[in-house]
Coordinates of C-alpha atoms in Angstrom, one line a residue:
M1 CA -1.4 128.1 40.7
Q2 CA -2.5 127.1 37.1
R3 CA -1.4 130.6 36.2
F4 CA 1.7 131.5 37.8
I5 CA 3.4 127.7 36.5
A6 CA 2.5 128.8 32.4
M7 CA 4.1 132.4 33.5
I8 CA 7.5 130.7 34.9
F9 CA 7.7 128.9 31.8
V10 CA 6.8 131.0 29.8
G11 CA 10.1 132.8 30.6
F12 CA 12.6 130.7 30.7
V13 CA 11.4 129.7 27.3
L14 CA 11.3 133.4 26.5
A15 CA 15.5 133.3 28.8
L16 CA 16.5 130.2 26.7
A17 CA 15.8 131.7 23.4
P18 CA 18.2 135.3 22.6
A19 CA 21.2 131.7 23.4
A20 CA 20.4 129.3 20.3
T21 CA 20.4 132.7 18.2
A22 CA 23.5 133.6 19.1
A23 CA 25.3 129.3 18.9
A24 CA 23.7 129.8 15.4
D25 CA 25.3 132.9 14.3
P26 CA 28.9 133.1 14.0
P27 CA 30.9 136.2 15.9
P28 CA 31.3 139.4 15.2
G29 CA 35.0 139.1 12.8
V30 CA 34.4 135.7 11.9
A31 CA 34.3 134.5 8.5
P32 CA 31.2 131.7 8.0
A33 CA 32.7 128.4 6.9
A34 CA 33.1 128.1 2.9
A35 CA 31.3 125.3 1.5
P36 CA 33.4 122.3 0.4
A37 CA 34.6 122.6 -3.0
A38 CA 33.7 120.6 -6.3
A39 CA 36.6 118.3 -7.1
P40 CA 37.2 119.3 -10.8
V41 CA 36.6 117.0 -13.6
A42 CA 39.1 116.2 -16.0
A43 CA 38.0 117.0 -20.0
P44 CA 39.3 113.9 -22.3
A45 CA 42.1 112.9 -23.9
M46 CA 42.1 114.8 -28.1
V47 CA 43.5 111.5 -29.9
P48 CA 45.4 112.6 -32.7
R49 CA 44.1 112.6 -36.4
V50 CA 46.9 111.2 -38.4
A51 CA 45.9 113.0 -42.4
V52 CA 47.6 110.3 -44.5
A53 CA 48.1 111.7 -47.8
G54 CA 46.9 109.7 -51.3
P55 CA 48.2 110.3 -55.2
L56 CA 44.8 113.0 -56.9
R57 CA 44.0 111.4 -59.5
A58 CA 42.4 113.9 -62.5
P59 CA 39.2 113.0 -63.8
T60 CA 38.7 111.4 -66.6
P61 CA 37.5 113.9 -69.8
P62 CA 34.2 112.2 -71.2
A63 CA 34.0 110.4 -74.7
P64 CA 33.5 112.1 -77.7
P65 CA 29.9 111.5 -79.5
S66 CA 29.8 108.7 -82.2
A67 CA 28.2 109.5 -85.2
P68 CA 25.1 107.3 -86.0
T69 CA 25.2 104.3 -88.5
V70 CA 23.0 104.5 -91.0
K71 CA 22.6 101.3 -94.0
S72 CA 22.7 101.5 -96.9
S73 CA 19.3 100.2 -97.1
G74 CA 18.2 102.8 -95.1
G75 CA 16.5 102.5 -92.0
S76 CA 12.5 102.2 -90.6
I77 CA 10.8 101.7 -87.5
N78 CA 8.5 99.2 -86.9
F79 CA 5.5 99.8 -84.1
N80 CA 3.1 96.9 -83.9
I81 CA -0.6 97.6 -81.6
N82 CA -2.3 94.5 -80.5
G83 CA -5.0 93.8 -82.8
T84 CA -3.5 95.0 -86.3
N85 CA -1.2 91.8 -86.0
Q86 CA -2.5 89.2 -88.8
D87 CA -2.3 85.6 -86.0
G88 CA -6.7 86.7 -85.1
S89 CA -5.8 88.6 -82.1
K90 CA -8.1 91.2 -80.3
P91 CA -7.7 94.4 -80.4
A92 CA -6.3 95.7 -77.2
S93 CA -9.1 97.1 -74.8
S94 CA -7.3 100.6 -75.0
L95 CA -6.9 100.8 -78.5
V96 CA -10.5 100.7 -78.7
I97 CA -11.0 103.5 -76.3
V98 CA -9.1 105.7 -78.2
L99 CA -10.7 104.5 -82.0
G100 CA -13.9 105.7 -79.4
L101 CA -12.4 108.8 -78.7
T102 CA -11.3 110.0 -82.5
L103 CA -15.1 108.8 -84.1
L104 CA -16.4 111.0 -81.5
S105 CA -14.2 113.9 -82.4
V106 CA -15.0 113.2 -86.2
A107 CA -18.9 112.1 -85.7
P108 CA -20.6 115.9 -87.1
A109 CA -18.0 115.7 -89.9
V110 CA -19.0 112.2 -91.1
L111 CA -22.5 112.8 -89.7
L112 CA -23.2 116.5 -92.2
L113 CA -21.4 115.3 -95.0
T114 CA -21.7 111.7 -95.9
T115 CA -25.3 111.0 -94.7
S116 CA -28.3 112.3 -95.9
F117 CA -28.4 115.3 -92.9
T118 CA -28.0 118.0 -94.9
K119 CA -30.5 117.4 -97.5
V120 CA -33.1 117.1 -94.2
F121 CA -31.6 120.2 -92.6
M122 CA -31.5 122.3 -95.4
V123 CA -35.1 121.8 -96.4
L124 CA -36.5 122.0 -92.5
G125 CA -35.1 125.8 -92.6
I126 CA -36.3 126.8 -95.9
T127 CA -39.8 124.8 -95.1
R128 CA -39.3 127.0 -91.9
N129 CA -38.8 130.3 -93.6
A130 CA -41.3 130.2 -96.5
L131 CA -43.8 130.0 -93.8
G132 CA -42.3 133.0 -92.2
L133 CA -41.5 131.6 -89.0
S134 CA -37.9 132.8 -88.2
S135 CA -37.0 131.3 -85.0
M136 CA -40.1 128.6 -84.8
P137 CA -39.7 126.0 -85.0
P138 CA -36.4 126.2 -82.8
N139 CA -33.0 125.5 -84.5
Q140 CA -32.7 122.7 -82.2
V141 CA -35.6 121.3 -82.5
I142 CA -34.6 121.0 -86.8
A143 CA -31.4 120.4 -86.2
G144 CA -33.2 116.3 -83.8
L145 CA -35.9 116.1 -86.7
A146 CA -33.2 115.3 -88.9
L147 CA -31.2 113.8 -87.2
F148 CA -33.5 111.0 -86.4
I149 CA -35.1 111.3 -90.1
S150 CA -31.1 110.3 -91.4
L151 CA -30.9 107.8 -89.3
F152 CA -34.2 106.3 -90.4
I153 CA -32.9 106.8 -93.6
M154 CA -29.2 106.1 -93.1
S155 CA -30.2 102.6 -90.9
P156 CA -29.5 100.2 -93.5
V157 CA -26.5 101.6 -94.3
L158 CA -25.3 101.4 -90.9
S159 CA -26.5 98.4 -89.8
A160 CA -23.7 97.1 -93.6
V161 CA -20.7 99.4 -91.7
N162 CA -21.1 97.5 -88.5
A163 CA -21.7 93.8 -90.1
Q164 CA -19.3 94.3 -92.0
G165 CA -16.5 96.2 -90.7
V166 CA -17.0 97.0 -87.3
Q167 CA -17.7 94.0 -85.3
P168 CA -14.7 91.2 -87.4
Y169 CA -12.6 94.2 -86.2
L170 CA -13.6 93.8 -82.5
K171 CA -13.5 90.1 -82.9
G172 CA -9.5 89.9 -84.3
T173 CA -10.8 87.9 -87.5
K174 CA -10.3 91.6 -89.4
T175 CA -7.8 94.0 -89.3
Q176 CA -7.4 97.4 -89.0
S177 CA -7.1 98.2 -93.0
Q178 CA -8.8 95.2 -93.5
A179 CA -12.5 96.0 -91.6
F180 CA -11.5 100.4 -92.2
S181 CA -12.2 99.2 -96.7
D182 CA -14.9 96.9 -95.6
G183 CA -16.7 98.5 -93.9
V184 CA -16.6 101.7 -96.1
R185 CA -17.8 99.7 -98.8
P186 CA -21.6 100.3 -98.0
L187 CA -21.2 104.1 -97.4
R188 CA -19.4 104.7 -101.0
E189 CA -21.8 102.6 -102.5
F190 CA -25.6 105.1 -101.0
M191 CA -22.8 108.1 -101.8
F192 CA -22.3 106.8 -105.9
T193 CA -26.0 106.1 -105.7
T194 CA -27.6 109.9 -104.4
T195 CA -24.5 111.5 -106.5
R196 CA -24.4 113.3 -110.1
P197 CA -21.8 112.4 -112.0
D198 CA -21.5 115.6 -113.5
D199 CA -20.7 117.1 -110.3
V200 CA -17.3 113.2 -109.9
A201 CA -16.9 114.7 -113.4
L202 CA -16.7 118.5 -111.8
L203 CA -14.2 117.3 -108.9
I204 CA -12.4 114.6 -110.8
K205 CA -11.8 117.6 -112.9
V206 CA -10.7 119.9 -110.6
S207 CA -8.4 118.0 -108.2
G208 CA -5.9 117.2 -112.0
Q209 CA -6.7 113.3 -111.4
Q210 CA -6.9 110.4 -114.3
Q211 CA -10.0 109.9 -115.3
P212 CA -10.6 106.7 -114.2
S213 CA -11.2 103.6 -114.5
T214 CA -14.2 102.6 -112.1
K215 CA -15.9 104.1 -109.6
D216 CA -14.2 102.2 -107.0
D217 CA -11.4 104.4 -107.7
I218 CA -11.9 106.7 -106.9
A219 CA -10.9 108.4 -103.5
L220 CA -12.9 109.4 -100.8
T221 CA -11.4 112.6 -101.0
T222 CA -13.5 113.2 -104.4
L223 CA -16.8 111.4 -103.7
V224 CA -17.9 113.4 -100.1
P225 CA -17.1 116.7 -101.2
A226 CA -19.1 115.4 -105.2
F227 CA -21.7 114.0 -103.1
V228 CA -21.8 117.4 -101.0
L229 CA -22.6 119.2 -104.2
S230 CA -25.8 117.2 -105.0
E231 CA -27.9 117.3 -101.4
L232 CA -27.0 121.0 -101.8
R233 CA -29.2 121.5 -105.1
A234 CA -31.3 118.4 -104.5
A235 CA -32.2 120.0 -101.6
F236 CA -32.2 124.0 -103.4
I237 CA -34.9 122.4 -106.4
I238 CA -37.3 120.6 -102.9
G239 CA -36.9 124.3 -101.2
F240 CA -38.4 126.2 -104.3
V241 CA -41.6 123.9 -105.1
I242 CA -41.7 124.4 -101.4
F243 CA -41.6 128.4 -101.9
I244 CA -44.4 128.4 -104.8
P245 CA -47.3 127.7 -102.5
F246 CA -46.8 130.7 -99.6
L247 CA -45.0 132.8 -102.1
I248 CA -48.9 132.7 -104.2
I249 CA -49.9 133.6 -100.4
D250 CA -48.1 136.1 -100.4
M251 CA -48.6 137.4 -103.7
V252 CA -52.4 137.5 -103.3
V253 CA -52.9 139.1 -99.8
S254 CA -50.3 141.9 -100.8
A255 CA -53.0 142.1 -103.2
S256 CA -56.2 142.4 -101.3
L257 CA -54.7 144.7 -99.1
M258 CA -53.4 147.4 -101.5
S259 CA -57.1 147.1 -103.5
L260 CA -59.0 148.0 -100.1
G261 CA -56.5 150.5 -99.6
M262 CA -54.5 149.2 -96.4
M263 CA -51.5 149.7 -97.1
M264 CA -49.4 150.2 -93.5
L265 CA -51.4 146.9 -92.5
P266 CA -47.9 144.6 -93.7
P267 CA -48.7 141.6 -95.7
V268 CA -46.1 138.9 -93.8
T269 CA -48.6 139.5 -91.0
V270 CA -52.1 138.8 -92.9
A271 CA -50.2 136.1 -95.3
L272 CA -49.3 133.9 -91.8
P273 CA -52.3 132.6 -91.2
F274 CA -53.0 131.5 -93.7
K275 CA -49.7 130.2 -94.7
L276 CA -50.0 128.0 -91.3
L277 CA -54.4 126.7 -92.5
L278 CA -53.1 126.0 -95.7
F279 CA -49.8 123.7 -94.8
V280 CA -51.7 122.3 -91.8
L281 CA -54.6 121.3 -94.1
V282 CA -52.2 119.8 -96.8
N283 CA -50.2 117.7 -93.9
G284 CA -46.9 119.8 -95.1
W285 CA -45.0 117.4 -92.3
G286 CA -46.2 114.5 -93.8
L287 CA -45.2 116.0 -97.7
I288 CA -41.9 116.3 -97.0
I289 CA -40.6 113.6 -94.8
T290 CA -42.4 111.2 -97.6
A291 CA -41.0 113.5 -100.7
L292 CA -37.3 113.4 -98.2
V293 CA -37.7 109.8 -97.5
A294 CA -38.1 108.8 -101.6
S295 CA -35.0 111.1 -102.2
Y296 CA -33.4 108.5 -101.4
K297 CA -35.2 105.0 -102.5

């Protein structure tokens, strides 16, 4: 019975479906209804622009350059740096840094030409060559030893330069020119003490300068070369004295080898141990350093 009722309901639904489809679709030959058109949007009204013409101005020509005015007494430039005035003010830190960098740049020249470094370094190099050693001790060791020996010799002079020139300038009690003139005085005294008068006279004659009345009138450009010449001469004299005993050893060894018929054996190789033994027995380094320090007393 239930199955029969369900079949009747399905048939009823199938009968109503074509009718609903026909009602939804328009009949043939009839155009579907058009959608309502949107209302037109009115364009914004254009505001007319009115150009106002004004008078045109020509560009102003540039003014011609004026000639500089020169005073009858001549122009002058004043350049003041803090620390160089007469009011006793301390130097600025930037100026101290600039001076320090300048000293570092010229320090090698000052070390070589105004101190005992030149003679000490040359004497140590000649000693190495006299022993027959070409690379031992190395140049770095010789230069370092010469540097510290020079500092030992120059310590009183450097202390005087610091006390008379550097410290007063840093404290502001002396101007730059005063500090330089006072600080260089101990160095001038040191160079005058170790410089031969003949070398000073030679440099004055070559430069064409007039004969100075006092030693303070001699310029540093004349004193420094004369000091270097004296140092080179003294270094050569000390080197000659050092070479004599080692030359005798070379001659004895060469004569001995020739008498024994050992001409193919190099005398330098045989003489080197005897040179080293003699140098150590007489305390050669101590004698050389003692002679170098004593030459500046």
